[in-house]
mmCIF file of N, CA and C in Angstrom:
data_model
loop_
_atom_site.group_PDB
_atom_site.id
_atom_site.type_symbol
_atom_site.label_atom_id
_atom_site.label_comp_id
_atom_site.label_asym_id
_atom_site.label_seq_id
_atom_site.Cartn_x
_atom_site.Cartn_y
_atom_site.Cartn_z
ATOM 1 N N MET O 1 -25.201 0.427 -12.608
ATOM 2 C CA MET O 1 -25.055 -0.532 -13.690
ATOM 3 C C MET O 1 -23.912 -1.472 -13.320
ATOM 4 N N LEU O 2 -24.100 -2.735 -13.600
ATOM 5 C CA LEU O 2 -23.094 -3.744 -13.294
ATOM 6 C C LEU O 2 -22.528 -4.291 -14.599
ATOM 7 N N ALA O 3 -21.216 -4.432 -14.650
ATOM 8 C CA ALA O 3 -20.558 -5.021 -15.815
ATOM 9 C C ALA O 3 -19.449 -5.933 -15.334
ATOM 10 N N GLU O 4 -19.334 -7.052 -15.994
ATOM 11 C CA GLU O 4 -18.247 -7.987 -15.727
ATOM 12 C C GLU O 4 -17.227 -7.762 -16.832
ATOM 13 N N VAL O 5 -16.027 -7.363 -16.458
ATOM 14 C CA VAL O 5 -15.011 -6.985 -17.435
ATOM 15 C C VAL O 5 -14.020 -8.133 -17.598
ATOM 16 N N ASP O 6 -13.887 -8.599 -18.833
ATOM 17 C CA ASP O 6 -12.949 -9.675 -19.141
ATOM 18 C C ASP O 6 -11.607 -9.103 -19.566
ATOM 19 N N TRP O 7 -10.568 -9.570 -18.981
ATOM 20 C CA TRP O 7 -9.207 -9.354 -19.448
ATOM 21 C C TRP O 7 -8.774 -7.893 -19.494
ATOM 22 N N GLY O 8 -9.413 -6.988 -18.809
ATOM 23 C CA GLY O 8 -9.013 -5.583 -18.848
ATOM 24 C C GLY O 8 -9.105 -5.034 -20.260
ATOM 25 N N GLY O 9 -8.047 -4.411 -20.772
ATOM 26 C CA GLY O 9 -8.040 -3.849 -22.121
ATOM 27 C C GLY O 9 -7.796 -4.873 -23.212
ATOM 28 N N LEU O 10 -7.513 -6.106 -22.825
ATOM 29 C CA LEU O 10 -7.248 -7.142 -23.816
ATOM 30 C C LEU O 10 -8.460 -7.384 -24.710
ATOM 31 N N ALA O 11 -9.664 -7.284 -24.158
ATOM 32 C CA ALA O 11 -10.872 -7.530 -24.947
ATOM 33 C C ALA O 11 -10.958 -6.573 -26.140
ATOM 34 N N ASP O 12 -10.643 -5.301 -25.917
ATOM 35 C CA ASP O 12 -10.676 -4.320 -27.011
ATOM 36 C C ASP O 12 -9.637 -4.665 -28.075
ATOM 37 N N TYR O 13 -8.443 -5.019 -27.640
ATOM 38 C CA TYR O 13 -7.377 -5.366 -28.572
ATOM 39 C C TYR O 13 -7.745 -6.602 -29.392
ATOM 40 N N VAL O 14 -8.225 -7.646 -28.708
ATOM 41 C CA VAL O 14 -8.601 -8.878 -29.407
ATOM 42 C C VAL O 14 -9.751 -8.602 -30.368
ATOM 43 N N GLY O 15 -10.717 -7.779 -29.956
ATOM 44 C CA GLY O 15 -11.841 -7.446 -30.833
ATOM 45 C C GLY O 15 -11.380 -6.752 -32.102
ATOM 46 N N ALA O 16 -10.486 -5.776 -31.973
ATOM 47 C CA ALA O 16 -9.958 -5.068 -33.146
ATOM 48 C C ALA O 16 -9.147 -6.013 -34.033
ATOM 49 N N LEU O 17 -8.357 -6.865 -33.412
ATOM 50 C CA LEU O 17 -7.565 -7.837 -34.166
ATOM 51 C C LEU O 17 -8.478 -8.807 -34.923
ATOM 52 N N LEU O 18 -9.511 -9.307 -34.255
ATOM 53 C CA LEU O 18 -10.429 -10.234 -34.918
ATOM 54 C C LEU O 18 -11.191 -9.556 -36.056
ATOM 55 N N ASP O 19 -11.530 -8.281 -35.903
ATOM 56 C CA ASP O 19 -12.194 -7.557 -36.998
ATOM 57 C C ASP O 19 -11.295 -7.479 -38.227
ATOM 58 N N LEU O 20 -10.022 -7.192 -38.014
ATOM 59 C CA LEU O 20 -9.069 -7.113 -39.121
ATOM 60 C C LEU O 20 -8.897 -8.477 -39.787
ATOM 61 N N ILE O 21 -8.721 -9.517 -38.978
ATOM 62 C CA ILE O 21 -8.557 -10.865 -39.532
ATOM 63 C C ILE O 21 -9.814 -11.289 -40.281
ATOM 64 N N LYS O 22 -10.993 -10.953 -39.744
ATOM 65 C CA LYS O 22 -12.259 -11.315 -40.380
ATOM 66 C C LYS O 22 -12.349 -10.733 -41.791
ATOM 67 N N LYS O 23 -11.962 -9.469 -41.962
ATOM 68 C CA LYS O 23 -11.995 -8.838 -43.288
ATOM 69 C C LYS O 23 -11.084 -9.577 -44.259
ATOM 70 N N LYS O 24 -9.880 -9.884 -43.806
ATOM 71 C CA LYS O 24 -8.919 -10.560 -44.682
ATOM 72 C C LYS O 24 -9.374 -11.976 -45.028
ATOM 73 N N VAL O 25 -9.867 -12.727 -44.031
ATOM 74 C CA VAL O 25 -10.326 -14.099 -44.267
ATOM 75 C C VAL O 25 -11.536 -14.105 -45.197
ATOM 76 N N THR O 26 -12.460 -13.191 -44.990
ATOM 77 C CA THR O 26 -13.645 -13.118 -45.840
ATOM 78 C C THR O 26 -13.259 -12.849 -47.290
ATOM 79 N N ALA O 27 -12.393 -11.873 -47.500
ATOM 80 C CA ALA O 27 -11.969 -11.541 -48.863
ATOM 81 C C ALA O 27 -11.241 -12.720 -49.508
ATOM 82 N N TYR O 28 -10.362 -13.363 -48.769
ATOM 83 C CA TYR O 28 -9.608 -14.495 -49.301
ATOM 84 C C TYR O 28 -10.538 -15.656 -49.662
ATOM 85 N N LEU O 29 -11.432 -16.021 -48.746
ATOM 86 C CA LEU O 29 -12.331 -17.147 -49.004
ATOM 87 C C LEU O 29 -13.288 -16.865 -50.156
ATOM 88 N N ALA O 30 -13.814 -15.656 -50.228
ATOM 89 C CA ALA O 30 -14.725 -15.315 -51.321
ATOM 90 C C ALA O 30 -14.007 -15.434 -52.664
ATOM 91 N N ALA O 31 -12.775 -14.933 -52.731
ATOM 92 C CA ALA O 31 -12.008 -15.023 -53.977
ATOM 93 C C ALA O 31 -11.651 -16.470 -54.295
ATOM 94 N N ALA O 32 -11.241 -17.240 -53.300
ATOM 95 C CA ALA O 32 -10.831 -18.624 -53.527
ATOM 96 C C ALA O 32 -12.012 -19.488 -53.965
ATOM 97 N N ILE O 33 -13.144 -19.336 -53.298
ATOM 98 C CA ILE O 33 -14.319 -20.137 -53.658
ATOM 99 C C ILE O 33 -14.860 -19.704 -55.011
ATOM 100 N N GLY O 34 -14.911 -18.397 -55.225
ATOM 101 C CA GLY O 34 -15.383 -17.900 -56.525
ATOM 102 C C GLY O 34 -14.500 -18.369 -57.658
ATOM 103 N N GLY O 35 -13.182 -18.337 -57.448
ATOM 104 C CA GLY O 35 -12.239 -18.803 -58.470
ATOM 105 C C GLY O 35 -12.354 -20.294 -58.714
ATOM 106 N N ALA O 36 -12.599 -21.053 -57.653
ATOM 107 C CA ALA O 36 -12.687 -22.513 -57.782
ATOM 108 C C ALA O 36 -13.890 -22.946 -58.615
ATOM 109 N N ILE O 37 -14.976 -22.168 -58.531
ATOM 110 C CA ILE O 37 -16.162 -22.550 -59.317
ATOM 111 C C ILE O 37 -16.308 -21.696 -60.568
ATOM 112 N N GLY O 38 -15.314 -20.836 -60.799
ATOM 113 C CA GLY O 38 -15.311 -20.040 -62.024
ATOM 114 C C GLY O 38 -16.262 -18.860 -62.005
ATOM 115 N N ALA O 39 -16.571 -18.346 -60.838
ATOM 116 C CA ALA O 39 -17.470 -17.188 -60.743
ATOM 117 C C ALA O 39 -16.699 -16.027 -60.148
ATOM 118 N N SER O 40 -16.207 -15.166 -61.017
ATOM 119 C CA SER O 40 -15.403 -14.049 -60.530
ATOM 120 C C SER O 40 -16.233 -12.797 -60.304
ATOM 121 N N GLY O 41 -17.470 -12.834 -60.669
ATOM 122 C CA GLY O 41 -18.308 -11.656 -60.492
ATOM 123 C C GLY O 41 -19.745 -11.969 -60.823
ATOM 124 N N GLY O 42 -20.524 -10.913 -61.006
ATOM 125 C CA GLY O 42 -21.931 -11.084 -61.330
ATOM 126 C C GLY O 42 -22.732 -11.561 -60.141
ATOM 127 N N PRO O 43 -23.973 -11.978 -60.401
ATOM 128 C CA PRO O 43 -24.855 -12.392 -59.299
ATOM 129 C C PRO O 43 -24.321 -13.575 -58.498
ATOM 130 N N VAL O 44 -23.677 -14.535 -59.170
ATOM 131 C CA VAL O 44 -23.146 -15.699 -58.459
ATOM 132 C C VAL O 44 -22.023 -15.259 -57.527
ATOM 133 N N GLY O 45 -21.157 -14.391 -57.989
ATOM 134 C CA GLY O 45 -20.065 -13.887 -57.149
ATOM 135 C C GLY O 45 -20.579 -13.117 -55.950
ATOM 136 N N ILE O 46 -21.637 -12.343 -56.161
ATOM 137 C CA ILE O 46 -22.237 -11.588 -55.051
ATOM 138 C C ILE O 46 -22.801 -12.545 -54.005
ATOM 139 N N LEU O 47 -23.508 -13.574 -54.477
ATOM 140 C CA LEU O 47 -24.085 -14.556 -53.557
ATOM 141 C C LEU O 47 -23.002 -15.306 -52.786
ATOM 142 N N ILE O 48 -21.925 -15.660 -53.470
ATOM 143 C CA ILE O 48 -20.814 -16.341 -52.794
ATOM 144 C C ILE O 48 -20.208 -15.428 -51.734
ATOM 145 N N GLY O 49 -19.983 -14.196 -52.096
ATOM 146 C CA GLY O 49 -19.416 -13.232 -51.142
ATOM 147 C C GLY O 49 -20.306 -13.048 -49.924
ATOM 148 N N MET O 50 -21.616 -12.974 -50.133
ATOM 149 C CA MET O 50 -22.548 -12.810 -49.022
ATOM 150 C C MET O 50 -22.535 -14.033 -48.109
ATOM 151 N N ALA O 51 -22.537 -15.224 -48.710
ATOM 152 C CA ALA O 51 -22.543 -16.462 -47.918
ATOM 153 C C ALA O 51 -21.259 -16.613 -47.107
ATOM 154 N N VAL O 52 -20.135 -16.360 -47.750
ATOM 155 C CA VAL O 52 -18.853 -16.462 -47.046
ATOM 156 C C VAL O 52 -18.775 -15.407 -45.949
ATOM 157 N N GLY O 53 -19.196 -14.192 -46.255
ATOM 158 C CA GLY O 53 -19.175 -13.115 -45.259
ATOM 159 C C GLY O 53 -20.024 -13.447 -44.045
ATOM 160 N N ALA O 54 -21.208 -14.009 -44.265
ATOM 161 C CA ALA O 54 -22.092 -14.373 -43.156
ATOM 162 C C ALA O 54 -21.472 -15.478 -42.303
ATOM 163 N N ALA O 55 -20.921 -16.494 -42.943
ATOM 164 C CA ALA O 55 -20.333 -17.620 -42.204
ATOM 165 C C ALA O 55 -19.114 -17.178 -41.399
ATOM 166 N N VAL O 56 -18.230 -16.447 -42.036
ATOM 167 C CA VAL O 56 -17.023 -15.982 -41.346
ATOM 168 C C VAL O 56 -17.412 -15.002 -40.236
ATOM 169 N N GLY O 57 -18.373 -14.138 -40.507
ATOM 170 C CA GLY O 57 -18.843 -13.185 -39.500
ATOM 171 C C GLY O 57 -19.362 -13.882 -38.260
ATOM 172 N N TRP O 58 -20.129 -14.939 -38.461
ATOM 173 C CA TRP O 58 -20.672 -15.682 -37.321
ATOM 174 C C TRP O 58 -19.546 -16.286 -36.486
ATOM 175 N N VAL O 59 -18.577 -16.916 -37.139
ATOM 176 C CA VAL O 59 -17.459 -17.545 -36.420
ATOM 177 C C VAL O 59 -16.690 -16.496 -35.617
ATOM 178 N N PHE O 60 -16.393 -15.360 -36.232
ATOM 179 C CA PHE O 60 -15.609 -14.353 -35.537
ATOM 180 C C PHE O 60 -16.414 -13.670 -34.432
ATOM 181 N N ASP O 61 -17.727 -13.525 -34.604
ATOM 182 C CA ASP O 61 -18.553 -12.980 -33.526
ATOM 183 C C ASP O 61 -18.529 -13.905 -32.313
ATOM 184 N N GLN O 62 -18.523 -15.211 -32.557
ATOM 185 C CA GLN O 62 -18.445 -16.172 -31.452
ATOM 186 C C GLN O 62 -17.104 -16.053 -30.739
ATOM 187 N N LEU O 63 -16.032 -15.899 -31.490
ATOM 188 C CA LEU O 63 -14.709 -15.739 -30.878
ATOM 189 C C LEU O 63 -14.635 -14.451 -30.054
ATOM 190 N N LYS O 64 -15.191 -13.357 -30.584
ATOM 191 C CA LYS O 64 -15.168 -12.095 -29.855
ATOM 192 C C LYS O 64 -15.972 -12.197 -28.573
ATOM 193 N N GLY O 65 -17.034 -12.992 -28.591
ATOM 194 C CA GLY O 65 -17.856 -13.169 -27.402
ATOM 195 C C GLY O 65 -17.092 -13.801 -26.248
ATOM 196 N N LEU O 66 -16.074 -14.584 -26.565
ATOM 197 C CA LEU O 66 -15.274 -15.211 -25.514
ATOM 198 C C LEU O 66 -14.456 -14.185 -24.733
ATOM 199 N N PHE O 67 -14.084 -13.090 -25.391
ATOM 200 C CA PHE O 67 -13.235 -12.088 -24.765
ATOM 201 C C PHE O 67 -13.994 -10.831 -24.375
ATOM 202 N N GLY O 68 -15.270 -10.737 -24.723
ATOM 203 C CA GLY O 68 -16.029 -9.508 -24.500
ATOM 204 C C GLY O 68 -16.515 -9.356 -23.074
ATOM 205 N N ASP O 69 -16.845 -8.137 -22.723
ATOM 206 C CA ASP O 69 -17.394 -7.831 -21.411
ATOM 207 C C ASP O 69 -18.892 -8.083 -21.419
ATOM 208 N N GLU O 70 -19.436 -8.416 -20.266
ATOM 209 C CA GLU O 70 -20.872 -8.616 -20.139
ATOM 210 C C GLU O 70 -21.450 -7.450 -19.344
ATOM 211 N N VAL O 71 -22.333 -6.697 -19.974
ATOM 212 C CA VAL O 71 -22.979 -5.575 -19.311
ATOM 213 C C VAL O 71 -24.406 -5.991 -19.000
ATOM 214 N N PHE O 72 -24.810 -5.837 -17.752
ATOM 215 C CA PHE O 72 -26.126 -6.249 -17.305
ATOM 216 C C PHE O 72 -27.144 -5.137 -17.486
ATOM 217 N N LYS O 73 -28.398 -5.521 -17.606
ATOM 218 C CA LYS O 73 -29.488 -4.552 -17.667
ATOM 219 C C LYS O 73 -29.464 -3.755 -16.366
ATOM 220 N N PRO O 74 -29.574 -2.425 -16.455
ATOM 221 C CA PRO O 74 -29.485 -1.599 -15.244
ATOM 222 C C PRO O 74 -30.597 -1.917 -14.242
ATOM 223 N N VAL O 75 -30.266 -1.797 -12.972
ATOM 224 C CA VAL O 75 -31.223 -1.923 -11.883
ATOM 225 C C VAL O 75 -31.322 -0.546 -11.239
ATOM 226 N N THR O 76 -32.534 -0.041 -11.071
ATOM 227 C CA THR O 76 -32.734 1.270 -10.465
ATOM 228 C C THR O 76 -32.932 1.118 -8.966
ATOM 229 N N VAL O 77 -32.190 1.897 -8.203
ATOM 230 C CA VAL O 77 -32.334 1.932 -6.751
ATOM 231 C C VAL O 77 -32.569 3.381 -6.346
ATOM 232 N N ASN O 78 -33.162 3.593 -5.170
ATOM 233 C CA ASN O 78 -33.387 4.952 -4.709
ATOM 234 C C ASN O 78 -33.389 4.997 -3.199
ATOM 235 N N ALA O 79 -33.283 6.202 -2.681
ATOM 236 C CA ALA O 79 -33.348 6.434 -1.241
ATOM 237 C C ALA O 79 -34.129 7.714 -1.023
ATOM 238 N N VAL O 80 -34.927 7.732 0.024
ATOM 239 C CA VAL O 80 -35.665 8.935 0.401
ATOM 240 C C VAL O 80 -34.839 9.666 1.442
ATOM 241 N N ILE O 81 -34.495 10.894 1.126
ATOM 242 C CA ILE O 81 -33.762 11.722 2.076
ATOM 243 C C ILE O 81 -34.809 12.499 2.852
ATOM 244 N N PRO O 82 -34.912 12.261 4.165
ATOM 245 C CA PRO O 82 -36.027 12.810 4.932
ATOM 246 C C PRO O 82 -36.077 14.339 4.996
ATOM 247 N N SER O 83 -34.945 14.997 4.950
ATOM 248 C CA SER O 83 -34.898 16.460 4.952
ATOM 249 C C SER O 83 -33.483 16.883 4.594
ATOM 250 N N LEU O 84 -33.269 18.181 4.479
ATOM 251 C CA LEU O 84 -31.957 18.698 4.115
ATOM 252 C C LEU O 84 -30.880 18.244 5.104
ATOM 253 N N THR O 85 -31.204 18.187 6.367
ATOM 254 C CA THR O 85 -30.239 17.754 7.381
ATOM 255 C C THR O 85 -30.646 16.407 7.984
ATOM 256 N N GLY O 86 -31.529 15.698 7.310
ATOM 257 C CA GLY O 86 -32.071 14.454 7.845
ATOM 258 C C GLY O 86 -31.068 13.314 7.885
ATOM 259 N N ARG O 87 -31.434 12.323 8.634
ATOM 260 C CA ARG O 87 -30.643 11.109 8.760
ATOM 261 C C ARG O 87 -31.613 9.933 8.730
ATOM 262 N N TRP O 88 -31.085 8.759 8.555
ATOM 263 C CA TRP O 88 -31.901 7.556 8.564
ATOM 264 C C TRP O 88 -31.794 6.938 9.952
ATOM 265 N N ALA O 89 -32.870 6.969 10.691
ATOM 266 C CA ALA O 89 -32.892 6.461 12.067
ATOM 267 C C ALA O 89 -31.736 7.047 12.886
ATOM 268 N N GLY O 90 -31.456 8.336 12.654
ATOM 269 C CA GLY O 90 -30.397 9.012 13.395
ATOM 270 C C GLY O 90 -28.993 8.736 12.891
ATOM 271 N N ARG O 91 -28.863 7.927 11.878
ATOM 272 C CA ARG O 91 -27.536 7.576 11.338
ATOM 273 C C ARG O 91 -27.339 8.250 9.980
ATOM 274 N N PRO O 92 -26.087 8.550 9.606
ATOM 275 C CA PRO O 92 -25.829 9.166 8.301
ATOM 276 C C PRO O 92 -25.751 8.139 7.156
ATOM 277 N N PHE O 93 -26.195 6.911 7.402
ATOM 278 C CA PHE O 93 -26.171 5.874 6.363
ATOM 279 C C PHE O 93 -27.392 4.972 6.522
ATOM 280 N N THR O 94 -27.770 4.347 5.418
ATOM 281 C CA THR O 94 -28.917 3.441 5.438
ATOM 282 C C THR O 94 -28.474 2.037 5.820
ATOM 283 N N ALA O 95 -29.445 1.209 6.099
ATOM 284 C CA ALA O 95 -29.156 -0.211 6.284
ATOM 285 C C ALA O 95 -28.740 -0.780 4.925
ATOM 286 N N PRO O 96 -27.958 -1.838 4.922
ATOM 287 C CA PRO O 96 -27.581 -2.447 3.639
ATOM 288 C C PRO O 96 -28.813 -2.927 2.864
ATOM 289 N N ALA O 97 -28.740 -2.775 1.568
ATOM 290 C CA ALA O 97 -29.789 -3.257 0.663
ATOM 291 C C ALA O 97 -29.117 -4.087 -0.424
ATOM 292 N N VAL O 98 -29.918 -4.830 -1.164
ATOM 293 C CA VAL O 98 -29.376 -5.722 -2.194
ATOM 294 C C VAL O 98 -30.034 -5.426 -3.535
ATOM 295 N N ALA O 99 -29.230 -5.295 -4.572
ATOM 296 C CA ALA O 99 -29.715 -5.174 -5.954
ATOM 297 C C ALA O 99 -29.430 -6.501 -6.646
ATOM 298 N N ASP O 100 -30.443 -7.081 -7.270
ATOM 299 C CA ASP O 100 -30.306 -8.371 -7.951
ATOM 300 C C ASP O 100 -30.086 -8.171 -9.441
ATOM 301 N N TYR O 101 -29.123 -8.866 -9.973
ATOM 302 C CA TYR O 101 -28.838 -8.867 -11.404
ATOM 303 C C TYR O 101 -28.885 -10.309 -11.888
ATOM 304 N N ARG O 102 -29.621 -10.539 -12.953
ATOM 305 C CA ARG O 102 -29.683 -11.865 -13.550
ATOM 306 C C ARG O 102 -29.305 -11.754 -15.018
ATOM 307 N N GLY O 103 -28.522 -12.701 -15.471
ATOM 308 C CA GLY O 103 -28.125 -12.700 -16.872
ATOM 309 C C GLY O 103 -26.725 -13.268 -17.031
ATOM 310 N N HIS O 104 -26.363 -13.488 -18.271
ATOM 311 C CA HIS O 104 -25.033 -13.992 -18.614
ATOM 312 C C HIS O 104 -24.708 -15.258 -17.824
ATOM 313 N N GLY O 105 -25.722 -16.098 -17.664
ATOM 314 C CA GLY O 105 -25.512 -17.388 -17.029
ATOM 315 C C GLY O 105 -25.411 -17.368 -15.517
ATOM 316 N N GLY O 106 -25.903 -16.325 -14.877
ATOM 317 C CA GLY O 106 -25.789 -16.298 -13.428
ATOM 318 C C GLY O 106 -26.765 -15.359 -12.763
ATOM 319 N N HIS O 107 -26.742 -15.390 -11.443
ATOM 320 C CA HIS O 107 -27.531 -14.496 -10.601
ATOM 321 C C HIS O 107 -26.537 -13.809 -9.676
ATOM 322 N N TYR O 108 -26.504 -12.483 -9.730
ATOM 323 C CA TYR O 108 -25.524 -11.710 -8.977
ATOM 324 C C TYR O 108 -26.261 -10.772 -8.035
ATOM 325 N N GLN O 109 -25.711 -10.584 -6.861
ATOM 326 C CA GLN O 109 -26.297 -9.672 -5.891
ATOM 327 C C GLN O 109 -25.251 -8.657 -5.473
ATOM 328 N N LEU O 110 -25.643 -7.401 -5.551
ATOM 329 C CA LEU O 110 -24.773 -6.300 -5.160
ATOM 330 C C LEU O 110 -25.331 -5.696 -3.879
ATOM 331 N N THR O 111 -24.549 -5.716 -2.806
ATOM 332 C CA THR O 111 -24.964 -5.114 -1.540
ATOM 333 C C THR O 111 -24.457 -3.679 -1.510
ATOM 334 N N TYR O 112 -25.348 -2.746 -1.150
ATOM 335 C CA TYR O 112 -24.988 -1.334 -1.158
ATOM 336 C C TYR O 112 -25.678 -0.635 -0.004
ATOM 337 N N ASP O 113 -25.237 0.595 0.276
ATOM 338 C CA ASP O 113 -25.936 1.472 1.215
ATOM 339 C C ASP O 113 -25.783 2.910 0.722
ATOM 340 N N TRP O 114 -26.576 3.789 1.306
ATOM 341 C CA TRP O 114 -26.504 5.213 0.999
ATOM 342 C C TRP O 114 -25.859 5.911 2.181
ATOM 343 N N ARG O 115 -24.988 6.870 1.902
ATOM 344 C CA ARG O 115 -24.304 7.592 2.975
ATOM 345 C C ARG O 115 -24.386 9.097 2.714
ATOM 346 N N MET O 116 -24.566 9.862 3.802
ATOM 347 C CA MET O 116 -24.551 11.315 3.720
ATOM 348 C C MET O 116 -23.246 11.826 4.302
ATOM 349 N N TYR O 117 -22.645 12.754 3.629
ATOM 350 C CA TYR O 117 -21.418 13.363 4.100
ATOM 351 C C TYR O 117 -21.646 14.847 4.271
ATOM 352 N N ASP O 118 -21.101 15.398 5.319
ATOM 353 C CA ASP O 118 -21.245 16.841 5.572
ATOM 354 C C ASP O 118 -20.260 17.627 4.765
#
């Protein structure tokens, strides 16, 4: 599996911080907008809270995406081991192979080989 890691542990910290700020901003905006139009509760207050929550949630999800890691869809690779003591063309390692990953705005190639150790 291939993952591109942004900012080391900073992404987790920023994500937790943005979640906390999102809760506070949502509560503040829902109360402020509800108070401004005179709807402190009931169906109108619920609708206002839902709308504000959705809008603020979208903005904060976009911000978190800037700091988040990108995990690619797994690519399956395999090797045939010819026997218990087998080798590949007499060598304890295979020729290099390439795994292709596409996504997150790019095309990535991972070069790998298989090795046997005694």
